[in-house]
Amino acid sequence: MNTLLSSLSSISQLTDSEQLQKYTADSSGYPPALPSIVLRPANTEEVAACIKACAAAHKNYTIQGGLTGLAGGACPAEGDVVISLERMNKIEEVDTIGGTAIVQAGVVLEQLQQAVLEQGWYFPLDLGARGSCQIGGNVSTNAGGNKVFRYGTTRELVLGLEVVLPDGTVLNMLNRVIKNNTGMDLKHLFIGTEGIYGVVTRVCIRLFPKPEAVHNALVALASFEDVAQLLKEARGSLAELASFEVMWDNYLKAAAIATKRTVPFEGHYPIYVLMEVEGSAYGLQDKFVHFLERQIERGLLQDVIIPQNEEQAKNLWHIRDGVSEIFRTLQYFVAFDIGIPLKDMQTFIDEVNQAITDQYPHAVNLFFGHLGDGNLHILTGKLKQEELEAVDDLVYQLTAKYGGSITAEHGIGRIKKSFLHYSRSQEQIQLMRSIRQLINPDNLLNKGRVVD
Amino acid sequence: MNTLLSSLSSISQLTDSEQLQKYTADSSGYPPALPSIVLRPANTEEVAACIKACAAAHKNYTIQGGLTGLAGGACPAEGDVVISLERMNKIEEVDTIGGTAIVQAGVVLEQLQQAVLEQGWYFPLDLGARGSCQIGGNVSTNAGGNKVFRYGTTRELVLGLEVVLPDGTVLNMLNRVIKNNTGMDLKHLFIGTEGIYGVVTRVCIRLFPKPEAVHNALVALASFEDVAQLLKEARGSLAELASFEVMWDNYLKAAAIATKRTVPFEGHYPIYVLMEVEGSAYGLQDKFVHFLERQIERGLLQDVIIPQNEEQAKNLWHIRDGVSEIFRTLQYFVAFDIGIPLKDMQTFIDEVNQAITDQYPHAVNLFFGHLGDGNLHILTGKLKQEELEAVDDLVYQLTAKYGGSITAEHGIGRIKKSFLHYSRSQEQIQLMRSIRQLINPDNLLNKGRVVD
Ligand SMILES: Cc1cc2nc3c(=O)[nH]c(=O)nc-3n(C[C@H](O)[C@H](O)[C@H](O)COP(=O)(O)OP(=O)(O)OC[C@H]3O[C@@H](n4cnc5c(N)ncnc54)[C@H](O)[C@@H]3O)c2cc1C
Ligand SMILES: Cc1cc2nc3c(=O)[nH]c(=O)nc-3n(C[C@H](O)[C@H](O)[C@H](O)COP(=O)(O)OP(=O)(O)OC[C@H]3O[C@@H](n4cnc5c(N)ncnc54)[C@H](O)[C@@H]3O)c2cc1C
């Protein structure tokens, strides 16, 4: 440890146990643990030096971004070295002609959004954690968020990466072009792999022109079948469709109550969709309204609310985003972020409801999600603490039955590692492990996450 | 060889040297060579059996799709075993609710497009080779084509794959959901890697609603700077923008002559863009025309041709696609498919023009490309045969100078292998090689392509 420290004397270090408190846990609820030291490199060379020092000292090290992750991936084990990217927060270059930017991995998402806006461009990745999460963390978790439907996940927004490998090699893959077929696109080794193969140090992102206009509507439907039909119609008619957020009735009610807002509709409907289009102002509102009218005429929509101003629109989004307010009313609960093929969605939900009600009649199940992406959130609450793990297992088993993903957004990290086999075959897990052995053979980097 | 044959007696085989002629070369011009045998498995198990037999007999084997590749990747070495996917042409399942399909790798692209259209869906991958190329070949080369701007390359259109590894393991990654963050997305090992890591046997693709309307315009501009500005404006205003094909003046003239069509504009302009929007009919034409008018008013467009019917539109596309007709007039020539950041495009072109004219004053350079994707095609013709390789090298050197891609579309294969270092660092090449050693250690599969 002393040699480690002295070899890195020029790099910012924290060792005071009070200072270290900030680095003990992420947002997942995974038990906190005190690292022995936090290293805060300011550039790629310093990251490489930190990594080489850990390798030489044979110390486990944990990579930390903004600590907003929900899978325990950024939580250190007791005594780990933590390498925090927080000081690598430079926006190095914005290409205002081609619409790309090169930034250090520790740039906070919201600052990145602002900085490119000031240059006349738009970075469409957006999530509740925007004020703390870092672009490097977004890359490592392949973050999704509210506008995946239109722009894709972080994977589709990243043109190139710079990564430091566990042997200290700097892998410069800062590609800036959209199409590049020169052999394997190696950045995919590092996107969504939660830091088990290397440390992301710089990112080249794609930018988009800032949308001039945004319009919302909350619509009520008679069945999930109608929701799937609406989605198909909307994909065909609204190239500007950015969000398609589905809420089942009991979620909408619970969220309205928890967020202290009135339930938007007077009538009772089984299911609702909050739609958002964003794009050029010319003709967009007219097209959106025309689309909604046509769907009413053909009987697909039972009722529609079009907010008349920004405040009303925000109100609807508050209900959609009322998850943390609901949490408080649901102790103890488990929260799922599952991916299920659209065609099986309602059957899956019915089975989950049935299976949980059979075994845990006291439980409450709330369903909602970014359904445009096949991403379903389930909150199962009012459970006893000792029931949580079995409920997890039950839902993941049903997810496997429908060929779904046990985590569409938040990742495996430490928390879902034992469930990985429900979504990935033994052969796939073995291949991920072999790649880990190839690139991270000592397993000092982010040990215990995803696959070992 | 005899044991190989007998162990595969139930699998379709060709050994007659006349029959084998069809399997000696792809569309790249790479020298043909006669394989010793062609195996034509009909399903995944048969592919695995073929691979295991080759491994046991220690025979090199080459994977062939539709043989339309332009990098020599599907060309066998003399005496190779060829595994052709041509009999794996079943469309196994079209999910008409979620808009996905699972198909065998040997399905010809055009048949796939037709089959999903009949079910009310649209597969937007489209390229000149559609009548012969296979979806497995498209995946392996990460094919682009005319609509990348709107829908992405093949990579973005593929949700999941099934692959047989060189040890015979069947890797089922037939994911059907859009978002799946359960560790590394392993399909990226096989997309665009030209068959060096495994054989693609089945593909799960994303489908889109069929666009109701398509509109085109050919516009004339004063400079490449204006083209970049137009692209930014169009990205902001036209969510339906599907193609943005740039042609410099000398390409347009040469293509009009070669395709026996009249040059569209009377005036002389330095540069042209063929734009296409596709989407819902409602308001689209009005929006497109309004957009073009606004760009004329602000002086960005010098002239505009809006085709009045389908035939006129086809005429414009014929000129854009007149490459093979131009080829005949250019012997000997080299054709490039380069990726360059937009901001450097015109400087790059000027340097290429200058460097080639300095050394080869008799040469002709024609420039055009899917510029919306940063993808530039160059045809350099009227060269002497012995000059071809040096011209290749010269252009790739300049590409490297601007951090570009030496192949945005067609891949490395056998033909560009020695130039790979111009776009990928030694560290990257080493990592691709290490992965090859991990997955394909005997290097019997597609030996001599991309990296060895
Ligand atoms: C309120 C809230 C809302 C959220 N909403 C969404 C949402 O809508 N969609 C969604 O997909 N996710 C969402 N998330 C979870 C999401 O994963 C994170 O918010 C974010 O992407 C993580 O970034 P971070 O910088 O905080 O990473 P951290 O939590 O610090 O780290 C996450 C993982 O990545 C690794 N890592 C971090 N930085 C690097 C690096 N530079 N190199 C290598 N590895 C690294 C860590 O080791 C860890 O395994 C939400 C979280 C919160 C708290
Ligand atoms: C007229 C014409 C126009 C074209 N236009 C475009 C264009 O616009 N954009 C573009 O990107 N490309 C274009 N191409 C090139 C493009 O790469 C191919 O047309 C197509 O994608 C290759 O498919 P294929 O089935 O013919 O593959 P093949 O030529 O048979 O093989 C290509 C490579 O992939 C490997 N391979 C094939 N099938 C499999 C499999 N199932 N598993 C593993 N490896 C496999 C082969 O070994 C080889 O290395 C064009 C080609 C032509 C002839």
Short mmCIF file of C-alpha atoms and ligand atoms in Angstrom, two decimals, chain A residues 179 181, chain B residues 26-27 62-70 72-75 85 105-106 126-130 132-146 190 193-196 198-201 370 377 408-411 413 445-446 449, ligand 2:
data_model
loop_
_atom_site.label_atom_id
_atom_site.label_comp_id
_atom_site.label_asym_id
_atom_site.label_seq_id
_atom_site.Cartn_x
_atom_site.Cartn_y
_atom_site.Cartn_z
CA LYS A 179 -19.72 4.21 -40.45
CA ASN A 181 -16.20 -1.32 -41.02
CA ASP B 26 -16.99 -12.92 -54.66
CA SER B 27 -17.68 -9.56 -56.34
CA THR B 62 -14.31 -20.37 -45.93
CA ILE B 63 -17.82 -19.13 -45.22
CA GLN B 64 -19.88 -17.95 -48.16
CA GLY B 65 -23.08 -15.96 -48.22
CA GLY B 66 -24.34 -14.41 -51.45
CA LEU B 67 -20.81 -13.71 -52.77
CA THR B 68 -21.54 -10.03 -53.35
CA GLY B 69 -18.86 -8.89 -50.91
CA LEU B 70 -16.33 -6.35 -52.16
CA GLY B 72 -12.50 -10.74 -51.07
CA GLY B 73 -13.63 -12.17 -47.73
CA ALA B 74 -15.73 -14.93 -49.24
CA CYS B 75 -13.06 -16.01 -51.76
CA LEU B 85 -25.25 -20.80 -46.28
CA ALA B 105 -28.67 -16.55 -42.26
CA GLY B 106 -28.90 -17.64 -45.90
CA ASP B 126 -31.36 -1.89 -48.91
CA LEU B 127 -28.42 -2.06 -51.26
CA GLY B 128 -27.69 -2.68 -54.91
CA ALA B 129 -26.80 -6.31 -54.19
CA ARG B 130 -30.23 -7.03 -52.66
CA SER B 132 -28.13 -11.98 -54.15
CA CYS B 133 -26.68 -10.90 -50.82
CA GLN B 134 -27.80 -12.79 -47.72
CA ILE B 135 -28.79 -11.42 -44.36
CA GLY B 136 -25.93 -13.42 -42.78
CA GLY B 137 -23.51 -11.73 -45.19
CA ASN B 138 -25.07 -8.34 -44.40
CA VAL B 139 -24.53 -8.99 -40.68
CA SER B 140 -20.97 -10.19 -41.21
CA THR B 141 -20.10 -7.09 -43.26
CA ASN B 142 -22.36 -4.72 -41.26
CA ALA B 143 -23.80 -3.56 -44.56
CA GLY B 144 -24.99 0.01 -44.89
CA GLY B 145 -26.74 1.13 -48.03
CA ASN B 146 -29.07 3.94 -48.93
CA PHE B 190 -19.83 -11.12 -34.99
CA THR B 193 -16.17 -9.07 -38.46
CA GLU B 194 -16.50 -10.88 -41.78
CA GLY B 195 -16.78 -14.36 -40.35
CA ILE B 196 -13.45 -14.53 -38.53
CA GLY B 198 -17.89 -17.59 -35.98
CA VAL B 199 -20.59 -18.53 -38.46
CA VAL B 200 -23.87 -16.64 -38.25
CA THR B 201 -26.72 -19.13 -38.59
CA HIS B 370 -23.65 8.81 -48.47
CA HIS B 377 -16.79 7.29 -52.31
CA ALA B 408 -16.90 2.76 -44.11
CA GLU B 409 -18.94 0.01 -45.77
CA HIS B 410 -17.27 -2.83 -47.60
CA GLY B 411 -14.92 -4.24 -45.02
CA GLY B 413 -11.51 -8.95 -45.99
CA LEU B 445 -12.17 -20.44 -40.11
CA ASN B 446 -11.78 -17.65 -42.69
CA ARG B 449 -9.11 -12.11 -43.47
C1 LIG C 2 -23.82 -4.17 -56.43
C2 LIG C 2 -23.34 -4.12 -55.03
C3 LIG C 2 -23.76 -3.09 -54.21
C4 LIG C 2 -23.36 -3.03 -52.87
N1 LIG C 2 -23.78 -1.99 -52.10
C5 LIG C 2 -23.40 -1.91 -50.80
C6 LIG C 2 -23.85 -0.84 -49.98
O1 LIG C 2 -24.57 0.05 -50.41
N2 LIG C 2 -23.46 -0.82 -48.69
C7 LIG C 2 -22.66 -1.79 -48.16
O2 LIG C 2 -22.35 -1.73 -46.97
N3 LIG C 2 -22.20 -2.79 -48.93
C8 LIG C 2 -22.54 -2.89 -50.22
N4 LIG C 2 -22.07 -3.93 -51.00
C9 LIG C 2 -21.12 -4.89 -50.38
C10 LIG C 2 -21.76 -5.73 -49.26
O3 LIG C 2 -20.78 -6.11 -48.32
C11 LIG C 2 -22.46 -6.95 -49.71
O4 LIG C 2 -23.30 -6.76 -50.80
C12 LIG C 2 -23.23 -7.79 -48.67
O5 LIG C 2 -23.41 -7.23 -47.41
C13 LIG C 2 -22.49 -9.10 -48.50
O6 LIG C 2 -23.40 -10.14 -48.36
P1 LIG C 2 -23.13 -11.56 -49.01
O7 LIG C 2 -24.18 -12.48 -48.48
O8 LIG C 2 -23.02 -11.47 -50.47
O9 LIG C 2 -21.72 -11.93 -48.36
P2 LIG C 2 -20.44 -12.65 -49.01
O10 LIG C 2 -19.87 -11.83 -50.08
O11 LIG C 2 -20.78 -14.06 -49.35
O12 LIG C 2 -19.47 -12.64 -47.74
C14 LIG C 2 -18.97 -11.44 -47.19
C15 LIG C 2 -18.11 -11.76 -45.96
O13 LIG C 2 -18.93 -12.23 -44.89
C16 LIG C 2 -18.61 -13.58 -44.55
N5 LIG C 2 -19.89 -14.27 -44.36
C17 LIG C 2 -20.93 -14.37 -45.23
N6 LIG C 2 -21.96 -15.02 -44.66
C18 LIG C 2 -21.58 -15.32 -43.39
C19 LIG C 2 -22.20 -15.99 -42.27
N7 LIG C 2 -23.45 -16.46 -42.36
N8 LIG C 2 -21.49 -16.13 -41.13
C20 LIG C 2 -20.22 -15.64 -41.02
N9 LIG C 2 -19.61 -15.02 -42.04
C21 LIG C 2 -20.25 -14.87 -43.21
C22 LIG C 2 -17.79 -14.13 -45.70
O14 LIG C 2 -16.86 -15.10 -45.25
C23 LIG C 2 -17.08 -12.86 -46.18
O15 LIG C 2 -15.96 -12.61 -45.40
C24 LIG C 2 -22.46 -4.02 -52.35
C25 LIG C 2 -22.04 -5.05 -53.19
C26 LIG C 2 -22.46 -5.12 -54.51
C27 LIG C 2 -21.98 -6.24 -55.37
#
